[in-house]
mmCIF file of C-alpha atoms in Angstrom:
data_model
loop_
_atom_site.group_PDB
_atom_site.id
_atom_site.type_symbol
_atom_site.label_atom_id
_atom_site.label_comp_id
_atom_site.label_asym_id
_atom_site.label_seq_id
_atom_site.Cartn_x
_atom_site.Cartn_y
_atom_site.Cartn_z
ATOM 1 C CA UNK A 54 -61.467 10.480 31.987
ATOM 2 C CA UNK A 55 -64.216 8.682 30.241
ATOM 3 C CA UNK A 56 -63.953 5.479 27.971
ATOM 4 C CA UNK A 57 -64.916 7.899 24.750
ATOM 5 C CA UNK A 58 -61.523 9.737 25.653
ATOM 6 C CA UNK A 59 -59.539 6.597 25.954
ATOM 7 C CA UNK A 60 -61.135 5.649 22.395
ATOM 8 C CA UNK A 61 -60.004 9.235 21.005
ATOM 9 C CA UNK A 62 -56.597 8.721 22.276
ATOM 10 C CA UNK A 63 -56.615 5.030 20.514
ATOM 11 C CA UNK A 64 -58.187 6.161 17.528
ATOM 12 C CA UNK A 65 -55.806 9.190 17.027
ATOM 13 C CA UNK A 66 -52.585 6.516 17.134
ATOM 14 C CA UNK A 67 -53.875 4.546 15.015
ATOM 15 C CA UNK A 68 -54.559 7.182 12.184
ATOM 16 C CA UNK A 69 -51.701 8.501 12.468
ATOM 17 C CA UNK A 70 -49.400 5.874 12.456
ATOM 18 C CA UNK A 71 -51.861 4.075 10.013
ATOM 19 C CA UNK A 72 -52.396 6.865 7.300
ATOM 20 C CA UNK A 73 -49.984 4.354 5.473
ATOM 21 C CA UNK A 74 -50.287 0.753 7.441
ATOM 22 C CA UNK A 75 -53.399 -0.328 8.938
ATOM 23 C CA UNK A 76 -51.372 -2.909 11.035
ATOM 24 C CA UNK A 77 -50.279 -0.573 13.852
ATOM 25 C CA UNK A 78 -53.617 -0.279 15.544
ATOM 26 C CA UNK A 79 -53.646 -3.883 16.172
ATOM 27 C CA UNK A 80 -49.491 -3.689 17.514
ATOM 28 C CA UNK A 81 -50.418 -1.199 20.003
ATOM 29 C CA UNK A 82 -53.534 -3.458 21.431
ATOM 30 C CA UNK A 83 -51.939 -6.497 21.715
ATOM 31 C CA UNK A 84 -51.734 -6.561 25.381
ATOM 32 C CA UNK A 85 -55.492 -7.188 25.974
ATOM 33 C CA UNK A 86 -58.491 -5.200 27.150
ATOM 34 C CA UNK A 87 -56.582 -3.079 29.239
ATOM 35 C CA UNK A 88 -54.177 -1.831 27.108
ATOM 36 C CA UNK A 89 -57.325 -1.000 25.505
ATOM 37 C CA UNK A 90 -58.769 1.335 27.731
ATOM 38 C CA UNK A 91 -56.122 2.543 29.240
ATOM 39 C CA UNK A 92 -55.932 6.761 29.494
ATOM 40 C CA UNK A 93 -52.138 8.639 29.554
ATOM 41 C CA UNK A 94 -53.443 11.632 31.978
ATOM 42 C CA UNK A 95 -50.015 13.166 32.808
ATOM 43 C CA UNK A 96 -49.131 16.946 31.391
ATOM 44 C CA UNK A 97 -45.430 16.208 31.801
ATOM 45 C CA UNK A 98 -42.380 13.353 31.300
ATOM 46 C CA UNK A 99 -40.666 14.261 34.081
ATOM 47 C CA UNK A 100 -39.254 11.018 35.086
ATOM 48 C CA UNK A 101 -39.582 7.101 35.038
ATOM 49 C CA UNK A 102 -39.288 7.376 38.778
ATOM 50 C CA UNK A 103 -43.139 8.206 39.482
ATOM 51 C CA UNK A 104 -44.513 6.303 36.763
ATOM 52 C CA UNK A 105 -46.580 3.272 37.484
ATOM 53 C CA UNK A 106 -45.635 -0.011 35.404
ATOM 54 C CA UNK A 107 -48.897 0.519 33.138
ATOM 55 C CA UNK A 108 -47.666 3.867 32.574
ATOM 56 C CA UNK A 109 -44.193 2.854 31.069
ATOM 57 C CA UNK A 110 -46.009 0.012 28.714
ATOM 58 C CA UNK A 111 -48.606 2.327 27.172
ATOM 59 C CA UNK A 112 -45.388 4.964 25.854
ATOM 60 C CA UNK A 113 -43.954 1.059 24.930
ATOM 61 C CA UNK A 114 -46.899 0.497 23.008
ATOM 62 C CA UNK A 115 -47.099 4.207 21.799
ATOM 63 C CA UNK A 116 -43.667 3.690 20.398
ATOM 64 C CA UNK A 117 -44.136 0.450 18.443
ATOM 65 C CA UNK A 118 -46.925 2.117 16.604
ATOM 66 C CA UNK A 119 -44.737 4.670 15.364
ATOM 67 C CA UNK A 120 -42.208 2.448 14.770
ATOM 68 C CA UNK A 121 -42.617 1.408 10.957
ATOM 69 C CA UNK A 122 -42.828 5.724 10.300
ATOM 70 C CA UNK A 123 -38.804 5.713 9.952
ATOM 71 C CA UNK A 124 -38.950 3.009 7.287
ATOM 72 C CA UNK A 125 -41.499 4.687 4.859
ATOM 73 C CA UNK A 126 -40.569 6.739 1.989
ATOM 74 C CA UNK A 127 -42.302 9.456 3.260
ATOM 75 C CA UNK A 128 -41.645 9.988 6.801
ATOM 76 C CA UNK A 129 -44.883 11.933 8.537
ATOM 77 C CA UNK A 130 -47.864 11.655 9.855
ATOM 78 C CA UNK A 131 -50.042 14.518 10.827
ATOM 79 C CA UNK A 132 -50.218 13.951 14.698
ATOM 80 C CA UNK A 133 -48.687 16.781 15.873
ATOM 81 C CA UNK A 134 -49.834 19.008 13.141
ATOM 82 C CA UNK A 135 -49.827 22.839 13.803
ATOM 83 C CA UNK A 136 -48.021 22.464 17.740
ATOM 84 C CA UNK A 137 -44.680 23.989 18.375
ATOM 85 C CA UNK A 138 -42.400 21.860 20.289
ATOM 86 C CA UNK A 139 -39.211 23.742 21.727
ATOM 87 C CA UNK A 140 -35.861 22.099 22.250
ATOM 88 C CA UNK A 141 -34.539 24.281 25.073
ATOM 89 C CA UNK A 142 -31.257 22.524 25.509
ATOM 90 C CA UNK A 143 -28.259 24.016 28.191
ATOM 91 C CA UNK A 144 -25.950 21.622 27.806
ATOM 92 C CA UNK A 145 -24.283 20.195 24.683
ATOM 93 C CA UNK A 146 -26.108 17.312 22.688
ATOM 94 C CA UNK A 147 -26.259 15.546 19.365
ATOM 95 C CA UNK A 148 -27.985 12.452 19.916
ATOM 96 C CA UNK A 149 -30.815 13.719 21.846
ATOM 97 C CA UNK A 150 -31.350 17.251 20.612
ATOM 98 C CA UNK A 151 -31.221 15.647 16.900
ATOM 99 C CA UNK A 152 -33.631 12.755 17.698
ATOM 100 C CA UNK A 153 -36.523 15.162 19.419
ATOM 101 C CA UNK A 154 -36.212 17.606 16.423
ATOM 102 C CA UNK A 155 -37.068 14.378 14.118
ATOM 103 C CA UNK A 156 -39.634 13.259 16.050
ATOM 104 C CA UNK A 157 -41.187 16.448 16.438
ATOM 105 C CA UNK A 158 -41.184 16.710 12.674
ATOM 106 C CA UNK A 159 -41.812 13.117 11.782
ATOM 107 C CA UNK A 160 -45.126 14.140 13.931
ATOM 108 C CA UNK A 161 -45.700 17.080 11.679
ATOM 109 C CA UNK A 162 -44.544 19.897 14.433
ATOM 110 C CA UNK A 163 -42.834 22.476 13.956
ATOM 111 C CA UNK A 164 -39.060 22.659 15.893
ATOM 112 C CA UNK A 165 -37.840 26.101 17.453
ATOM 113 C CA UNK A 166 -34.267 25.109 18.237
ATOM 114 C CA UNK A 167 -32.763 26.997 21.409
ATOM 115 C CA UNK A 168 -29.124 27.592 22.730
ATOM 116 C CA UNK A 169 -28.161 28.611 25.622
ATOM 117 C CA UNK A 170 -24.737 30.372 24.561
ATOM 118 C CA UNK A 171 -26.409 32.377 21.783
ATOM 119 C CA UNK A 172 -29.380 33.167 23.893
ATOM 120 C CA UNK A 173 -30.206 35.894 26.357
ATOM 121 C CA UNK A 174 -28.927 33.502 29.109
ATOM 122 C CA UNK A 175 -25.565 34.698 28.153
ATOM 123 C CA UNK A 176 -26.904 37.704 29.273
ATOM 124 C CA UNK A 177 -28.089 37.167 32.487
ATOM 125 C CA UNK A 178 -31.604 36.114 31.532
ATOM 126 C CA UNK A 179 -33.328 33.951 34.213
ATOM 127 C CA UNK A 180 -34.378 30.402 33.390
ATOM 128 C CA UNK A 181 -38.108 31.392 34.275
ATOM 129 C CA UNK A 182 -38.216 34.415 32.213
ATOM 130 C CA UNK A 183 -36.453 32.770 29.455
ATOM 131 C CA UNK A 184 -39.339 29.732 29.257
ATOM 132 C CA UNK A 185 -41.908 32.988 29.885
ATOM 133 C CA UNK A 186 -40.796 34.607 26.991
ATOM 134 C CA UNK A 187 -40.420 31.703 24.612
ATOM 135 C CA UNK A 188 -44.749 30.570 25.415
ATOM 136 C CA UNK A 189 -46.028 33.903 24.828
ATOM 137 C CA UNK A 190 -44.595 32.964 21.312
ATOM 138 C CA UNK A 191 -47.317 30.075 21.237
ATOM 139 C CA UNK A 192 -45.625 26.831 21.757
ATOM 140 C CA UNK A 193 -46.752 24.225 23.309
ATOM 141 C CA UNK A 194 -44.082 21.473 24.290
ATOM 142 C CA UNK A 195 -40.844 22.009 25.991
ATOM 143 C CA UNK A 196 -37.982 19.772 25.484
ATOM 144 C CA UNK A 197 -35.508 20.881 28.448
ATOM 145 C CA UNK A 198 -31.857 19.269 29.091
ATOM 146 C CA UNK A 199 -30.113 21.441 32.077
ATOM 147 C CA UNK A 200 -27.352 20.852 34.067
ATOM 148 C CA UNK A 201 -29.048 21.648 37.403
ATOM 149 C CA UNK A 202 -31.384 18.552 38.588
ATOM 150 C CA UNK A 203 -34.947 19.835 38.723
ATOM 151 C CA UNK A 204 -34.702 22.138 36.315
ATOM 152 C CA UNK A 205 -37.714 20.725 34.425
ATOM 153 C CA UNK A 206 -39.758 20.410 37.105
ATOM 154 C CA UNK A 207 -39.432 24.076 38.385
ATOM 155 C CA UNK A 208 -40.405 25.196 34.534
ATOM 156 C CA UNK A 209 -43.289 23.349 34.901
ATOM 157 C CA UNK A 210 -44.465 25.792 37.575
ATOM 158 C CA UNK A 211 -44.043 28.726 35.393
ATOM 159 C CA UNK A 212 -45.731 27.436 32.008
ATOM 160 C CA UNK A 213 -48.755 26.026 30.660
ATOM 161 C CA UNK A 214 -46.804 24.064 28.344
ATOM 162 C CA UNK A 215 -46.079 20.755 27.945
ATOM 163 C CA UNK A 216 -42.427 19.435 29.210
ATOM 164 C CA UNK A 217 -40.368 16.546 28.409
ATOM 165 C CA UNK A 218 -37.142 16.561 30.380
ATOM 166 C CA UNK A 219 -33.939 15.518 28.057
ATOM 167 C CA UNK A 220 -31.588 14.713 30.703
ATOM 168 C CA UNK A 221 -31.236 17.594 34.008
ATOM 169 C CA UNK A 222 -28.222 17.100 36.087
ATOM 170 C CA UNK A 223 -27.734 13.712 37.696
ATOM 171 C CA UNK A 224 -31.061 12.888 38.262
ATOM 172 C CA UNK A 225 -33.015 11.263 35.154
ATOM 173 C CA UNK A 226 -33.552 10.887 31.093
ATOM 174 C CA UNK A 227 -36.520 9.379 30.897
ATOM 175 C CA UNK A 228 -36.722 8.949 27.086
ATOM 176 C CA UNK A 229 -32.748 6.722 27.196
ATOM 177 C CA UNK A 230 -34.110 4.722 30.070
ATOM 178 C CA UNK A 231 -37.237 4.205 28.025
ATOM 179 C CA UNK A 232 -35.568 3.495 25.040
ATOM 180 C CA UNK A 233 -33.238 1.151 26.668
ATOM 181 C CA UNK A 234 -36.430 -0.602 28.220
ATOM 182 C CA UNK A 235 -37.868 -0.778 24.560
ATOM 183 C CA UNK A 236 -34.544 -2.217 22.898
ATOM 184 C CA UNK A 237 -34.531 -5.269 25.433
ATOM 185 C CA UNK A 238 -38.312 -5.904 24.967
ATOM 186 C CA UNK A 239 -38.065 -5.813 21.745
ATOM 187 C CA UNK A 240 -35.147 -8.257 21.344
ATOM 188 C CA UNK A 241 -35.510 -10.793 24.163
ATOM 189 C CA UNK A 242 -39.515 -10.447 24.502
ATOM 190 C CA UNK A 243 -39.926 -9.260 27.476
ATOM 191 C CA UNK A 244 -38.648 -7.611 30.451
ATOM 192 C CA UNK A 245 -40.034 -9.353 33.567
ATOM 193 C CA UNK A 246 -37.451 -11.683 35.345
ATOM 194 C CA UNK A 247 -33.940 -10.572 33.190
ATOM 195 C CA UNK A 248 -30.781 -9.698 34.751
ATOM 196 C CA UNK A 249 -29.796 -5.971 34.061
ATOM 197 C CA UNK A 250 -26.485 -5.510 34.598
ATOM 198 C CA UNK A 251 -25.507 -1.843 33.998
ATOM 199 C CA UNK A 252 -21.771 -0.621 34.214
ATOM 200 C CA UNK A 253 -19.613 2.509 35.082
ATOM 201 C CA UNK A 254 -20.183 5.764 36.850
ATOM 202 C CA UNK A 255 -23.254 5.532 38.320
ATOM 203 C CA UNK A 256 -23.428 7.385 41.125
ATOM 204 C CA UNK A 257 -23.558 10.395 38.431
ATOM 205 C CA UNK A 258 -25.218 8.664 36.144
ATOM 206 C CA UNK A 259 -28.987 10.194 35.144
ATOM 207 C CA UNK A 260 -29.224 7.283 32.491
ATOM 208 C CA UNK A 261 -29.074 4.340 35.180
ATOM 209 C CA UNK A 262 -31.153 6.113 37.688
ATOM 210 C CA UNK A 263 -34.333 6.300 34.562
ATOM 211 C CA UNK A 264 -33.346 2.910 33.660
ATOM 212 C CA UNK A 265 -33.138 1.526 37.040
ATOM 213 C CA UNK A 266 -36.626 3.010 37.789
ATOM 214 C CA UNK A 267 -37.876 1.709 34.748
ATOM 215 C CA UNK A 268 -36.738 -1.918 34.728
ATOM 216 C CA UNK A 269 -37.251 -2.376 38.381
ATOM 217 C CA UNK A 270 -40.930 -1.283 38.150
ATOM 218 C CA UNK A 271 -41.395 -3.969 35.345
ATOM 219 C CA UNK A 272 -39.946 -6.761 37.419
ATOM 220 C CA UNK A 273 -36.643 -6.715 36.065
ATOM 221 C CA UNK A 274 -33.430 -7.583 38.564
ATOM 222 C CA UNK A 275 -31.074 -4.896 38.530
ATOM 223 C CA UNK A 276 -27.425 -4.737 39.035
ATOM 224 C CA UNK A 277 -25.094 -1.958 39.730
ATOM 225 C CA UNK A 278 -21.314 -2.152 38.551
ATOM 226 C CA UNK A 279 -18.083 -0.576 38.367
ATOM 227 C CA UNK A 280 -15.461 1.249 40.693
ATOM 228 C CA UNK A 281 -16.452 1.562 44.589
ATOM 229 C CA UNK A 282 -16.009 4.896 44.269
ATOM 230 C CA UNK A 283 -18.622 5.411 41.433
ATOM 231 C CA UNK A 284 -21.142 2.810 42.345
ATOM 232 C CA UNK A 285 -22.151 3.513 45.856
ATOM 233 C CA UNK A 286 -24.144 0.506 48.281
ATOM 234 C CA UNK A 287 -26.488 3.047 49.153
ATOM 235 C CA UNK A 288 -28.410 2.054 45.894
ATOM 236 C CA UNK A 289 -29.228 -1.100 47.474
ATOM 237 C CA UNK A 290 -31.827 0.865 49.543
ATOM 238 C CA UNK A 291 -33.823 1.509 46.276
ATOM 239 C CA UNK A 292 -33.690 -2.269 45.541
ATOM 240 C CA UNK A 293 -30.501 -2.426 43.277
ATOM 241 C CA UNK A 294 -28.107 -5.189 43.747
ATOM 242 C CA UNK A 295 -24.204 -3.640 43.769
ATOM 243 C CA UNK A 296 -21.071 -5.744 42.813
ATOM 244 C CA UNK A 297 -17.298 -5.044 41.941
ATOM 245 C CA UNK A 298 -17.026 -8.103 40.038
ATOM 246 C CA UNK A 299 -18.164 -7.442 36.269
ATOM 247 C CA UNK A 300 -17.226 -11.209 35.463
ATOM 248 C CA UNK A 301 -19.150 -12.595 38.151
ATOM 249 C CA UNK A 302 -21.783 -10.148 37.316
ATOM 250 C CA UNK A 303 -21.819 -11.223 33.659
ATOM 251 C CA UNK A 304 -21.971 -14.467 34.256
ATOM 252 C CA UNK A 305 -26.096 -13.966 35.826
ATOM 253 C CA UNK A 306 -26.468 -11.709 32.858
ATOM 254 C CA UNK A 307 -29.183 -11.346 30.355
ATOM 255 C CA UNK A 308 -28.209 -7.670 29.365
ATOM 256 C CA UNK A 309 -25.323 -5.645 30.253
ATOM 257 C CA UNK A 310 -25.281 -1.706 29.489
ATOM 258 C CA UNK A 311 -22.177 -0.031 29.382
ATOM 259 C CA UNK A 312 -22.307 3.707 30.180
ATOM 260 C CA UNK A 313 -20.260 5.937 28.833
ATOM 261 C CA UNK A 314 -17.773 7.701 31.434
ATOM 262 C CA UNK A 315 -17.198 10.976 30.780
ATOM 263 C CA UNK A 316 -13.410 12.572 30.297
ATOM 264 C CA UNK A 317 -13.276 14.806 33.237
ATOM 265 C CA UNK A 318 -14.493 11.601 35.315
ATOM 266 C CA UNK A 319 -11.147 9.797 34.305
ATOM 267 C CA UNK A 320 -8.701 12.679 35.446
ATOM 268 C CA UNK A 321 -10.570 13.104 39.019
ATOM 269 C CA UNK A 322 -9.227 11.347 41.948
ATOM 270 C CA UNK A 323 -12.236 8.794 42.263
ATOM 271 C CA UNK A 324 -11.853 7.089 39.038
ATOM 272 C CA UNK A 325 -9.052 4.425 38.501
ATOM 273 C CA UNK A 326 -6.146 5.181 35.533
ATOM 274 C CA UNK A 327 -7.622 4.130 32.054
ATOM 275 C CA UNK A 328 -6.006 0.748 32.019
ATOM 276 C CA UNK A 329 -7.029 -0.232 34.894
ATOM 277 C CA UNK A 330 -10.225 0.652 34.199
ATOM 278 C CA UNK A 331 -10.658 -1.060 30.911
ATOM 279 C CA UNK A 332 -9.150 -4.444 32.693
ATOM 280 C CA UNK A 333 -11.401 -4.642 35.590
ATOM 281 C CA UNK A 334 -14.945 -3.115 34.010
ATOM 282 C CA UNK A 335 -14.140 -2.859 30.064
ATOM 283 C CA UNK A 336 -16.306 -4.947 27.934
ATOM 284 C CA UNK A 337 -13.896 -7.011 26.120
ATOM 285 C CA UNK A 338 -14.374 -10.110 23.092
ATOM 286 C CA UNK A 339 -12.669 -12.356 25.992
ATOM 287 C CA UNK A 340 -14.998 -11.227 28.509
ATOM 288 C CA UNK A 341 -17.965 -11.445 26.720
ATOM 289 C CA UNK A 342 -16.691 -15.711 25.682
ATOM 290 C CA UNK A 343 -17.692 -15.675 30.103
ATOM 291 C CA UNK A 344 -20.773 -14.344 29.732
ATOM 292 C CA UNK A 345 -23.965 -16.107 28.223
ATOM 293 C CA UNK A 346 -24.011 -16.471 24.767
ATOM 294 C CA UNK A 347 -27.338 -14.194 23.932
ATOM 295 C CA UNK A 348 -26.036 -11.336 26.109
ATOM 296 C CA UNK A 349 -27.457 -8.706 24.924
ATOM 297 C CA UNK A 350 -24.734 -5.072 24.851
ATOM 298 C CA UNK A 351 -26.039 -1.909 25.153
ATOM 299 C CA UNK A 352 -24.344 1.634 25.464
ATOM 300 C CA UNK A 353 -26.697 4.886 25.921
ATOM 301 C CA UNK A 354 -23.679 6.784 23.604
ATOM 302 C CA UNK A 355 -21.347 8.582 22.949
ATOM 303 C CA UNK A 356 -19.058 5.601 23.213
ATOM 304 C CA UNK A 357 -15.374 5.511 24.254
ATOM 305 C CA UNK A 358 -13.901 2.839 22.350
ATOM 306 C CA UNK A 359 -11.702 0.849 24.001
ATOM 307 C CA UNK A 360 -12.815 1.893 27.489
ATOM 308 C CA UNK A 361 -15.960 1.023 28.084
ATOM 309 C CA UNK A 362 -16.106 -1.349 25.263
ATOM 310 C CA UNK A 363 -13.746 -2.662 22.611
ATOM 311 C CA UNK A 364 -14.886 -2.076 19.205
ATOM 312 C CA UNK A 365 -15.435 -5.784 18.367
ATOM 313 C CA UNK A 366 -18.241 -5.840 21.017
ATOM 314 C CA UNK A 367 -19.405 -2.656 20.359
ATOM 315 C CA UNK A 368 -20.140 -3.814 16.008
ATOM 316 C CA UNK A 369 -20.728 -7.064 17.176
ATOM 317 C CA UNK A 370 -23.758 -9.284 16.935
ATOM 318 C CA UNK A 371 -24.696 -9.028 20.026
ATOM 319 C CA UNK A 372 -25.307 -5.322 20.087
ATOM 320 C CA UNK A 373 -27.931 -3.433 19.543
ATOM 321 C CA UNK A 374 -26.678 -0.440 20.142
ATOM 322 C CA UNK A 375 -27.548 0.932 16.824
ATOM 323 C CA UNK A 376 -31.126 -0.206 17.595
ATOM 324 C CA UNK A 377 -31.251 2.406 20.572
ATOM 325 C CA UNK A 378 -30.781 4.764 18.475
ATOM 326 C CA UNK A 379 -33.478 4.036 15.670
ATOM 327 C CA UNK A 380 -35.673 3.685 18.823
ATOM 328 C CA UNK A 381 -35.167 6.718 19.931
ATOM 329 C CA UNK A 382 -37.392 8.061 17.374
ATOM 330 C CA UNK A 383 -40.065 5.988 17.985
ATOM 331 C CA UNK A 384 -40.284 6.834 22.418
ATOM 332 C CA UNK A 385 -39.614 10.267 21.379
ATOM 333 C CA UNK A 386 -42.301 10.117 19.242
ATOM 334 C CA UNK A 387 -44.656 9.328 21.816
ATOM 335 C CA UNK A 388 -43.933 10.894 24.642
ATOM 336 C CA UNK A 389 -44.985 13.989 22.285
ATOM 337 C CA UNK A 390 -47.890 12.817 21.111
ATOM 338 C CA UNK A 391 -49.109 11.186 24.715
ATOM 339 C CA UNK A 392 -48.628 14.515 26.699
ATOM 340 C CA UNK A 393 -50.048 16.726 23.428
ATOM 341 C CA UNK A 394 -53.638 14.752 23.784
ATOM 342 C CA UNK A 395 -53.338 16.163 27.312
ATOM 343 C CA UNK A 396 -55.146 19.718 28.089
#
């Protein structure tokens, strides 16, 4: 692509995020020349997995000029004008599905919301026909979460559209990874060099593998923790470090993220009982006196209080859990605009 496209993309960022502040053209430059001229050419959001480190900062960037949007009175810009962004969601959500549909509309989209139960999936409906049908409708961006890994990617060979994958099976969510990335730029400055320590099932987990792609590829040290029979060594072949020790862990720490661990995790045979869970990998006020004292807490949500994390941590200064969420808008915000100024 040509420098006049890169310009176009700029331009278009800036207007819209600037309609009402002329000071997010500047945020989203700040990282030099390159940042400058830098082109997103990808169709899809796939996963963090294949993106390259530039990649990852220009959605960063993207994001932080959409950031002030959720503060204003009136929350739009016209970005996204006139597209039709689909959330075609086959598992249950509330976080995600209700963060995309804001984005989409804070971008001036308009939201078709799908469900799978009171679809014609229920009925026997294949996934290809089902995406088929919905495009000859005119839409232009698919938002898929799917219980079956890949999912997204085999829709992409049967559309023209645009596809953002929301979480398939056990292998990624790019936007949480990237939102997690965001959070602990945005409060420690950077992400090069930190300690990552992230915490609970992950060996099912699509939110570590995103982040773990993410962080790594921006020179972040990354540390795997919780039960031996949910954190695997075989992650040490990606470049992962894996402990059973979440106080020695802690103690190296510059941010810890607690995943949540599902219900039917805790009755299977692999997972510990509850309270022996919460005293050997629970985030606890004492545990956290160990630790250093600007750890920084995150949890992807839904939490389980008093399992992963007790409530005092969880509301406490040190987390920003809250923040992911407001930052959710913001990445979601530009992965749809990125991949829409893509033909």
């Amino acid at each position: 692509m040509s420098k006049n496209t890169a310009d176009s993309q700029s331009s278009v960022v800036s207007q819209s995020a600037t309609d009402v502040s002329a000071s997010h053209a500047p945020q989203a430059a700040t990282a030099g020349p390159a940042a400058e001229e830098f082109v997103w050419k990808r169709k899809h959001l796939l996963g963090l997995e294949d993106l390259s480190a530039e990649e990852i900062l220009h959605i960063l960037r993207t994001a932080e000029s959409f950031q002030e949007v959720s503060t204003r009175s009136i929350k739009k810009v016209p970005a996204l004008r006139g597209r039709v962004v689909v959330n075609l969601f086959f598992e249950d959500s509330t976080r995600t599905r209700m963060s995309f549909t804001l984005a989409a509309q804070r971008l001036s989209a308009d939201v078709l919301e799908f469900s799978a139960k009171a679809s014609s999936v229920s009925k026997g409906e294949s996934l290809r026909d089902t995406v088929r049908n919905i495009e000859a409708m005119g839409v232009d961006t698919f938002v898929i979460r799917h219980p079956a890994g890949g999912a997204p990617h085999h829709i992409t060979q049967c559309t023209d559209c645009h596809v953002i994958n929301a979480g398939d099976g056990q292998h990624e969510h790019p936007t949480q990874g990237l939102i997690d990335i965001f959070t602990i730029r945005e409060r420690k400055g950077r992400i090069d060099g930190l300690n990552v320590v992230i915490v609970g099932d992950i060996a099912h987990s699509r939110v570590a593998r995103s982040s773990f792609w993410g962080l790594n590829r921006l020179g972040a040290k990354v540390t795997f923790c919780g039960p031996s029979t949910l954190v695997p060594r075989t992650f040490e072949q990606f470049g992962a470090k894996v402990t059973y020790d979440l106080d020695a862990a802690l103690k190296e720490a510059d941010v810890v993220n607690m995943l949540r661990i599902q219900r039917e995790r805790m009755t299977s045979q692999v997972f510990p009982s509850t309270e022996e869970y919460v005293r050997l990998f629970g985030l606890t006020r004492e545990r956290m006196k160990r630790a250093k004292p600007d750890l920084l807490v995150l949890h992807p949500g839904p939490i389980n209080r008093g399992v992963e994390l007790a409530s005092d941590v969880a509301d406490g200064p040190q987390s920003s859990i809250l923040r992911q969420v407001s930052n959710g808008l913001a990445i979601r915000m530009a992965a749809l605009f990125l991949l829409n100024q893509v033909g």
